[in-house]
mmCIF file of C-alpha atoms in Angstrom:
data_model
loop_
_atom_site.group_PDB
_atom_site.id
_atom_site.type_symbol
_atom_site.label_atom_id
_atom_site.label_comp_id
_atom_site.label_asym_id
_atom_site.label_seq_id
_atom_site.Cartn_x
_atom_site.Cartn_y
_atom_site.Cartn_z
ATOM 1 C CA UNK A 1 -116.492 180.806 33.282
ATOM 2 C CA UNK A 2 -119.031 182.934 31.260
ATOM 3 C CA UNK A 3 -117.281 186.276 29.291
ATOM 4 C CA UNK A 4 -119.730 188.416 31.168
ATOM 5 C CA UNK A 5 -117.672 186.908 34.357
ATOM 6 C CA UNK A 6 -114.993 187.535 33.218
ATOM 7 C CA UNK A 7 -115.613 191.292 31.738
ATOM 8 C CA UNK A 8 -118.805 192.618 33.137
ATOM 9 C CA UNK A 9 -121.233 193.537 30.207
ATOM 10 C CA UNK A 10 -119.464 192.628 27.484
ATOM 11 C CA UNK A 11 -121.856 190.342 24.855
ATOM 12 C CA UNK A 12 -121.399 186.781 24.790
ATOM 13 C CA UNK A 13 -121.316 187.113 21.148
ATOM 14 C CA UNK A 14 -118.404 188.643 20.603
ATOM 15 C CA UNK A 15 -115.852 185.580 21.588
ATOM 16 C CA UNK A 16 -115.904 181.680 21.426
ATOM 17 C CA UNK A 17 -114.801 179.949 24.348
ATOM 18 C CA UNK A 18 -113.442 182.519 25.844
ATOM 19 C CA UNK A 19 -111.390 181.832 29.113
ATOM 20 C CA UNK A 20 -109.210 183.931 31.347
ATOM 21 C CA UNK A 21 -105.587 183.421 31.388
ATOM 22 C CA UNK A 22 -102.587 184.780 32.882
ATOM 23 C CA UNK A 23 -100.604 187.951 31.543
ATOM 24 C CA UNK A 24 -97.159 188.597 31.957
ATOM 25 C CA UNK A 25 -96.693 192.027 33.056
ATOM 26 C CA UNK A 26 -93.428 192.095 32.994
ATOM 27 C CA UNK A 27 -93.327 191.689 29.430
ATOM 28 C CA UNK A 28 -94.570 195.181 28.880
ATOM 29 C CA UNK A 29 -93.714 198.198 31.816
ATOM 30 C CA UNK A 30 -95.731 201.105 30.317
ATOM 31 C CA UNK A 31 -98.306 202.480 32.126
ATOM 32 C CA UNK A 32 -101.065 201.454 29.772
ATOM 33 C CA UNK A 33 -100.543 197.520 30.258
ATOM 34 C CA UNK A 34 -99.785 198.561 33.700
ATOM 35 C CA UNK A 35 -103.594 199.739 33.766
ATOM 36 C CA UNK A 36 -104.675 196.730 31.607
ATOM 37 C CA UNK A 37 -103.222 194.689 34.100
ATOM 38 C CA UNK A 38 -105.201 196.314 37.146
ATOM 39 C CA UNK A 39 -108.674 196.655 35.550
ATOM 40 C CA UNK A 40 -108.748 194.724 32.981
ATOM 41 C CA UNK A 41 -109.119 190.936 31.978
ATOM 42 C CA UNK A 42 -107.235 188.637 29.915
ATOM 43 C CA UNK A 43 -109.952 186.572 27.161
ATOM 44 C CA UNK A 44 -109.002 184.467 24.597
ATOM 45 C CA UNK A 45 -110.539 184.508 21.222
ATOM 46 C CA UNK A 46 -110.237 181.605 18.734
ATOM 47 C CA UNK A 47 -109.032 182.309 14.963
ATOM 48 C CA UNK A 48 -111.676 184.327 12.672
ATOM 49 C CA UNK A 49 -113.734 185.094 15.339
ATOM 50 C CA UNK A 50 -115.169 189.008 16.179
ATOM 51 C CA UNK A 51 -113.868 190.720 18.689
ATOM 52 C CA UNK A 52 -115.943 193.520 17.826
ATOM 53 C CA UNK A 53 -117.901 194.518 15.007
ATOM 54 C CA UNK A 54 -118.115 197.802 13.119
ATOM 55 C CA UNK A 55 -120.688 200.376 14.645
ATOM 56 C CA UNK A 56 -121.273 198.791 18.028
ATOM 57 C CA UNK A 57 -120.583 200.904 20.955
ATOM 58 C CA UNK A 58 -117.149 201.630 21.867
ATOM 59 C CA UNK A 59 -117.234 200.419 25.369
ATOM 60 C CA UNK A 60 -114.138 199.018 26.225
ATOM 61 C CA UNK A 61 -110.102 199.223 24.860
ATOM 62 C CA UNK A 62 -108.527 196.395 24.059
ATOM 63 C CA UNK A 63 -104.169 195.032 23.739
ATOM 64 C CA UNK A 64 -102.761 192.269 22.316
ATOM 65 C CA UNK A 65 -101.341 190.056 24.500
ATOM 66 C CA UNK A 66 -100.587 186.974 22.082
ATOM 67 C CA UNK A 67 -101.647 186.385 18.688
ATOM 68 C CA UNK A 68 -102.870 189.074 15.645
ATOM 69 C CA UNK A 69 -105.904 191.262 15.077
ATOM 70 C CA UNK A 70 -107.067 192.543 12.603
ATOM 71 C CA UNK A 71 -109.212 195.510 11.614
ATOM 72 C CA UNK A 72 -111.538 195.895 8.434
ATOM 73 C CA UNK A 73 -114.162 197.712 6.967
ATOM 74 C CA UNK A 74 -116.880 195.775 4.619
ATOM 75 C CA UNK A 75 -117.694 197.721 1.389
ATOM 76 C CA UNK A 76 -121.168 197.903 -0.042
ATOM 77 C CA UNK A 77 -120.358 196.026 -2.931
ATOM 78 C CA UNK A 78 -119.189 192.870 -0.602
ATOM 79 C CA UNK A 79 -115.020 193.471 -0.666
ATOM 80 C CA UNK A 80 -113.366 194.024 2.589
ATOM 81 C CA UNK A 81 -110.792 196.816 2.961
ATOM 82 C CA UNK A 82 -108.184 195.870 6.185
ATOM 83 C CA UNK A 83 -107.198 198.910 7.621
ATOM 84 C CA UNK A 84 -104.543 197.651 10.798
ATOM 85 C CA UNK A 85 -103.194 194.652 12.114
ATOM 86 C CA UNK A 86 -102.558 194.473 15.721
ATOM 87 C CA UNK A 87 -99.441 192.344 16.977
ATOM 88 C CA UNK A 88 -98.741 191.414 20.315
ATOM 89 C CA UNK A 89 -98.411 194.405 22.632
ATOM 90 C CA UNK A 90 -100.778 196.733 20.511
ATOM 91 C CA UNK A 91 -103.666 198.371 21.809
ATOM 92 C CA UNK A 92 -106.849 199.028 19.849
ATOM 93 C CA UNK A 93 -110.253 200.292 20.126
ATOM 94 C CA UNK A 94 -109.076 203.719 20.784
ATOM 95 C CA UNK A 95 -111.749 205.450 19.049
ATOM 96 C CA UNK A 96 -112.395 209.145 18.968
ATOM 97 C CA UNK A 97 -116.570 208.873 18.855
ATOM 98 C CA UNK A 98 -118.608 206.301 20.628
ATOM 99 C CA UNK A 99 -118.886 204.097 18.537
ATOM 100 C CA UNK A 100 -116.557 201.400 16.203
ATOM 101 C CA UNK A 101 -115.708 202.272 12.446
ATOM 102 C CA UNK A 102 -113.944 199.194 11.764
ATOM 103 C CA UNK A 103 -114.612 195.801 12.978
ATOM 104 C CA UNK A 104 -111.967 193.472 14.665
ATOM 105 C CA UNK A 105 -111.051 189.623 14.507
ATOM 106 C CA UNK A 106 -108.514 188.109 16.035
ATOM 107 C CA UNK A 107 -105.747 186.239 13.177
ATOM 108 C CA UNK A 108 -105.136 183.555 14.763
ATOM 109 C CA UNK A 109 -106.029 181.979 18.433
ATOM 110 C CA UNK A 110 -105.557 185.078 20.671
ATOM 111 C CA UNK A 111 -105.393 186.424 24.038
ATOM 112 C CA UNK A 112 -106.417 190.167 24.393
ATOM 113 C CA UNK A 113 -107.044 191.933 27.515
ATOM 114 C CA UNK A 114 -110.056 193.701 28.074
ATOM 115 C CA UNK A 115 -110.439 197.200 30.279
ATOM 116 C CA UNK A 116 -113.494 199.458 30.303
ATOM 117 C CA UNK A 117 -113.135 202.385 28.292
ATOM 118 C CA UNK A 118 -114.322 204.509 31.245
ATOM 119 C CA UNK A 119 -112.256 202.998 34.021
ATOM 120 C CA UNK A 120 -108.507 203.783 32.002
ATOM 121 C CA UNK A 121 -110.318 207.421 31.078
ATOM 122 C CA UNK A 122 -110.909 207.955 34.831
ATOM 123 C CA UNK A 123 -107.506 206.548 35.715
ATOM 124 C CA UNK A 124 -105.729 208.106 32.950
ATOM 125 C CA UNK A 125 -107.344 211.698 34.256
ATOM 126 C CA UNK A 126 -105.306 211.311 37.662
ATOM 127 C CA UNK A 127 -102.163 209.512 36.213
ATOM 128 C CA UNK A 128 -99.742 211.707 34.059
ATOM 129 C CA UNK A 129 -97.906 208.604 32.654
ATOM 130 C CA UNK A 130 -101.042 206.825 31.667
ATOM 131 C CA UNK A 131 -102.330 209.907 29.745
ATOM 132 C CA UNK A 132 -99.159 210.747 28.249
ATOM 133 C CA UNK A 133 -99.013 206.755 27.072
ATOM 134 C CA UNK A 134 -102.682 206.922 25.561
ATOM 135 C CA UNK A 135 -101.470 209.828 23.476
ATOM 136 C CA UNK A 136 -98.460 208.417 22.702
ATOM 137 C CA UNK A 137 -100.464 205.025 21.197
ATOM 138 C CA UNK A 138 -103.172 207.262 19.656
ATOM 139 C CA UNK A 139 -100.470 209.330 17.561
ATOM 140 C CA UNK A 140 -98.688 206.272 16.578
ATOM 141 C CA UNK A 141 -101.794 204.656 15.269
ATOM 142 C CA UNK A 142 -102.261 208.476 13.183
ATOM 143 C CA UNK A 143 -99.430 207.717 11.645
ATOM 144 C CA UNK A 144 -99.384 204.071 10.361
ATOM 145 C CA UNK A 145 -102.593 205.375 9.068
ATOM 146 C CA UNK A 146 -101.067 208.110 7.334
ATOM 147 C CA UNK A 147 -98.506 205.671 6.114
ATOM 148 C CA UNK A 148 -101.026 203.628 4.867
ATOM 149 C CA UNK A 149 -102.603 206.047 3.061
ATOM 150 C CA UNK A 150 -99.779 207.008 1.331
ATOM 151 C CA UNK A 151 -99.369 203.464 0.196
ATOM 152 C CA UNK A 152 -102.600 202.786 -1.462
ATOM 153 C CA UNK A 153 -102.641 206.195 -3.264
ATOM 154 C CA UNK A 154 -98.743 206.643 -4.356
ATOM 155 C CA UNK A 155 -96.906 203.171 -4.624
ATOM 156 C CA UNK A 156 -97.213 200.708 -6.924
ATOM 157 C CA UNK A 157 -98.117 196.778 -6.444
ATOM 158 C CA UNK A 158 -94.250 195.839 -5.896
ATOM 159 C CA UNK A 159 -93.650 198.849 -3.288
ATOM 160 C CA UNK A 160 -96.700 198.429 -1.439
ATOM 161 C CA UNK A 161 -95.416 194.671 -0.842
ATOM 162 C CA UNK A 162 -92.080 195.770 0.384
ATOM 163 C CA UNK A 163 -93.213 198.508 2.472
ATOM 164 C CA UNK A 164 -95.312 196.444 4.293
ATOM 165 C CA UNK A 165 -92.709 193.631 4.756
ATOM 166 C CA UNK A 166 -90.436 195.832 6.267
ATOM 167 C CA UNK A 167 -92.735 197.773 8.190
ATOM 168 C CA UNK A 168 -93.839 194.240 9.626
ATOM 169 C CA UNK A 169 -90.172 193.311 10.410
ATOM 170 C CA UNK A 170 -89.331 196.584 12.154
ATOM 171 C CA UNK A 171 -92.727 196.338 14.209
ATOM 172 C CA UNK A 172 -91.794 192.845 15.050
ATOM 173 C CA UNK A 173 -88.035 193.687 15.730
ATOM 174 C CA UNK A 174 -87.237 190.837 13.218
ATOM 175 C CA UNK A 175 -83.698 190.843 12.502
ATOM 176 C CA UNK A 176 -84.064 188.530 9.859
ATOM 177 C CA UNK A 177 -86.916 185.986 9.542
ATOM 178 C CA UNK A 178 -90.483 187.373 9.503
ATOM 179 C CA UNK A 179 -93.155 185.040 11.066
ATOM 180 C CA UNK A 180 -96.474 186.793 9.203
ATOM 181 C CA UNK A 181 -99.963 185.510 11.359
ATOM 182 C CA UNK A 182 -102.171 187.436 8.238
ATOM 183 C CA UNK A 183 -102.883 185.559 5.172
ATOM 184 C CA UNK A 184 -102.078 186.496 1.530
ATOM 185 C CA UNK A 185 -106.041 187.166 1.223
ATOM 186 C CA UNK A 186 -105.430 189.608 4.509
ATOM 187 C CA UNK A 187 -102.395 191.194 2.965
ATOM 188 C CA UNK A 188 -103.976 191.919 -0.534
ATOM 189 C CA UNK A 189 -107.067 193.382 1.493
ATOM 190 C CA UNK A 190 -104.856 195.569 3.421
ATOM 191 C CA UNK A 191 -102.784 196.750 0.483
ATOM 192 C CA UNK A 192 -105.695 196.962 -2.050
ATOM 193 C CA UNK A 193 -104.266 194.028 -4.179
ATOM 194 C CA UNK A 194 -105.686 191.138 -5.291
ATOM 195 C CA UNK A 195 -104.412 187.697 -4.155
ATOM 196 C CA UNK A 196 -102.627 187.282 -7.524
ATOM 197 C CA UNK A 197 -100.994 190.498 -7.304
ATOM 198 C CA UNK A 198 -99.560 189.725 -3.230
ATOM 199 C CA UNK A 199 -98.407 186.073 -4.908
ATOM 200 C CA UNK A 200 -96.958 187.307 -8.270
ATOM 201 C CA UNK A 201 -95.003 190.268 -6.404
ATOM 202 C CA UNK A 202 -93.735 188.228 -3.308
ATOM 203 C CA UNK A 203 -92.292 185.647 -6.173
ATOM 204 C CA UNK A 204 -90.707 188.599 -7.955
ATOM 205 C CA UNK A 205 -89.160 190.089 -4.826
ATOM 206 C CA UNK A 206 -88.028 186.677 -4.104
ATOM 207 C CA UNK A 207 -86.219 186.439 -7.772
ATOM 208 C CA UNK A 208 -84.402 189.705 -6.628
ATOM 209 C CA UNK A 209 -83.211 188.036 -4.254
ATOM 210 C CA UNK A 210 -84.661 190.748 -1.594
ATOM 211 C CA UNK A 211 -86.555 187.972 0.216
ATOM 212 C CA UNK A 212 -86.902 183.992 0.872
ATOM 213 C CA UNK A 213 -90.505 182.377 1.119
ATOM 214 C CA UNK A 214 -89.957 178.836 2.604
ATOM 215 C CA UNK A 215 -93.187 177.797 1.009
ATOM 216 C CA UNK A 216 -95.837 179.237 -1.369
ATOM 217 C CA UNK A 217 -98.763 177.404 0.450
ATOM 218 C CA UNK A 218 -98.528 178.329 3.781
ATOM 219 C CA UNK A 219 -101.240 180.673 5.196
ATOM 220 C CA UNK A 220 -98.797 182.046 7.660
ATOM 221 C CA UNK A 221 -95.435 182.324 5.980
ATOM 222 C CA UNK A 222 -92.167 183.219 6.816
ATOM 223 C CA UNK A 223 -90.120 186.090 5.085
ATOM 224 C CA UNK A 224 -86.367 186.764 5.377
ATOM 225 C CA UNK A 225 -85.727 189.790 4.655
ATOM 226 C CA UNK A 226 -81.743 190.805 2.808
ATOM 227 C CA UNK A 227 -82.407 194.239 2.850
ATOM 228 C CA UNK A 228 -83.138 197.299 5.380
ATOM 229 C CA UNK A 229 -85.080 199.711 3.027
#
């Protein structure tokens, strides 16, 4: 089955081997995934590859259904700035013009369903619950953003870390071990760090004894955090 089968329109580009697949809805009861569910379509996109890409046309809105997105913004110069990751019930793509300022890629292998931006507009303009749900999600986006801003301007290389370990853990509703999809390369780009910096400060943290790392060479690693702020 072709992705334009799947999701009318949409390029062929923008997955690899994409397939449609089942979605639990009773995993999430909102009335967004409710309308995901109705008009949308489940795709799966492999590791590293675009879901969109910065300045395309903002034609459809997109949730996590398994795996990890992320978002990022390529500098002039060749660095890449990651502004959001996107965890498994997230939706993205809620942009305010018409067109993407950050590209997306999925993490790892993910499934993410698909709905035309028009069709949850129109739906969302006779359903009180779906409208009150897209502001909900936009606001809470405004704020991780805000949060992140306040990050990369006030805190230093070890609080930057720790914020965004815990602010992982409570979006993850870890209680104690932290299953991270991103890389250390993804987390320096999304805290404005080098790779060094991410590696040198996670060992420090770990001397502290504020968190375990069961292994310094895994791309997706595990973090246990001791502490709750």
């Amino acid at each position: 089955m072709s992705v334009t089968e799947i999701v009318p329109n949409v390029s062929e580009r923008h997955v690899s081997r994409a397939a449609s697949v089942p979605f639990d809805a009773a995993k999430q009861a909102d009335a967004l995934t409710e309308a995901f569910t109705l008009i949308g379509a489940a795709v799966r996109f492999d590791r590293n590859t675009e879901i969109f890409g910065e300045a395309e046309p903002a034609e459809y809105f997109y949730q996590v259904v398994s795996g990890a997105v992320r978002m990022y913004k390529l500098l002039s110069d060749g660095r890449r700035q990651i502004g959001a990751f996107h965890l498994p019930g997230d939706v993205f793509g809620l942009e305010a013009g018409q067109t993407h300022r950050f590209g997306a890629e999925a993490i790892a292998t993910s499934v993410i369903r698909v709905a035309r931006r028009s069709a949850i507009i129109a739906l969302a303009a006779r359903d009180h619950d779906l409208a009150n749900e897209l502001w909900t999600r936009t606001a809470d986006r405004l704020q991780l953003a805000q949060d992140h801003m306040l990050l990369l301007g006030r805190k230093n290389a070890e609080e930057r870390v720790a914020s965004f370990l815990l602010q992982m853990a409570d979006r993850a509703a870890a209680e104690r071990t932290l299953d991270l999809p991103m890389s250390r390369q993804d987390i320096a780009d999304y805290l404005g760090l080098t790779i060094e910096t991410v590696s040198r400060t996670l060992t420090q943290l770990e001397g502290k004894a504020a968190i375990e790392l069961p292994s310094s060479r895994r791309s997706a690693f595990a973090i246990a955090p001791r502490c709750s702020a």
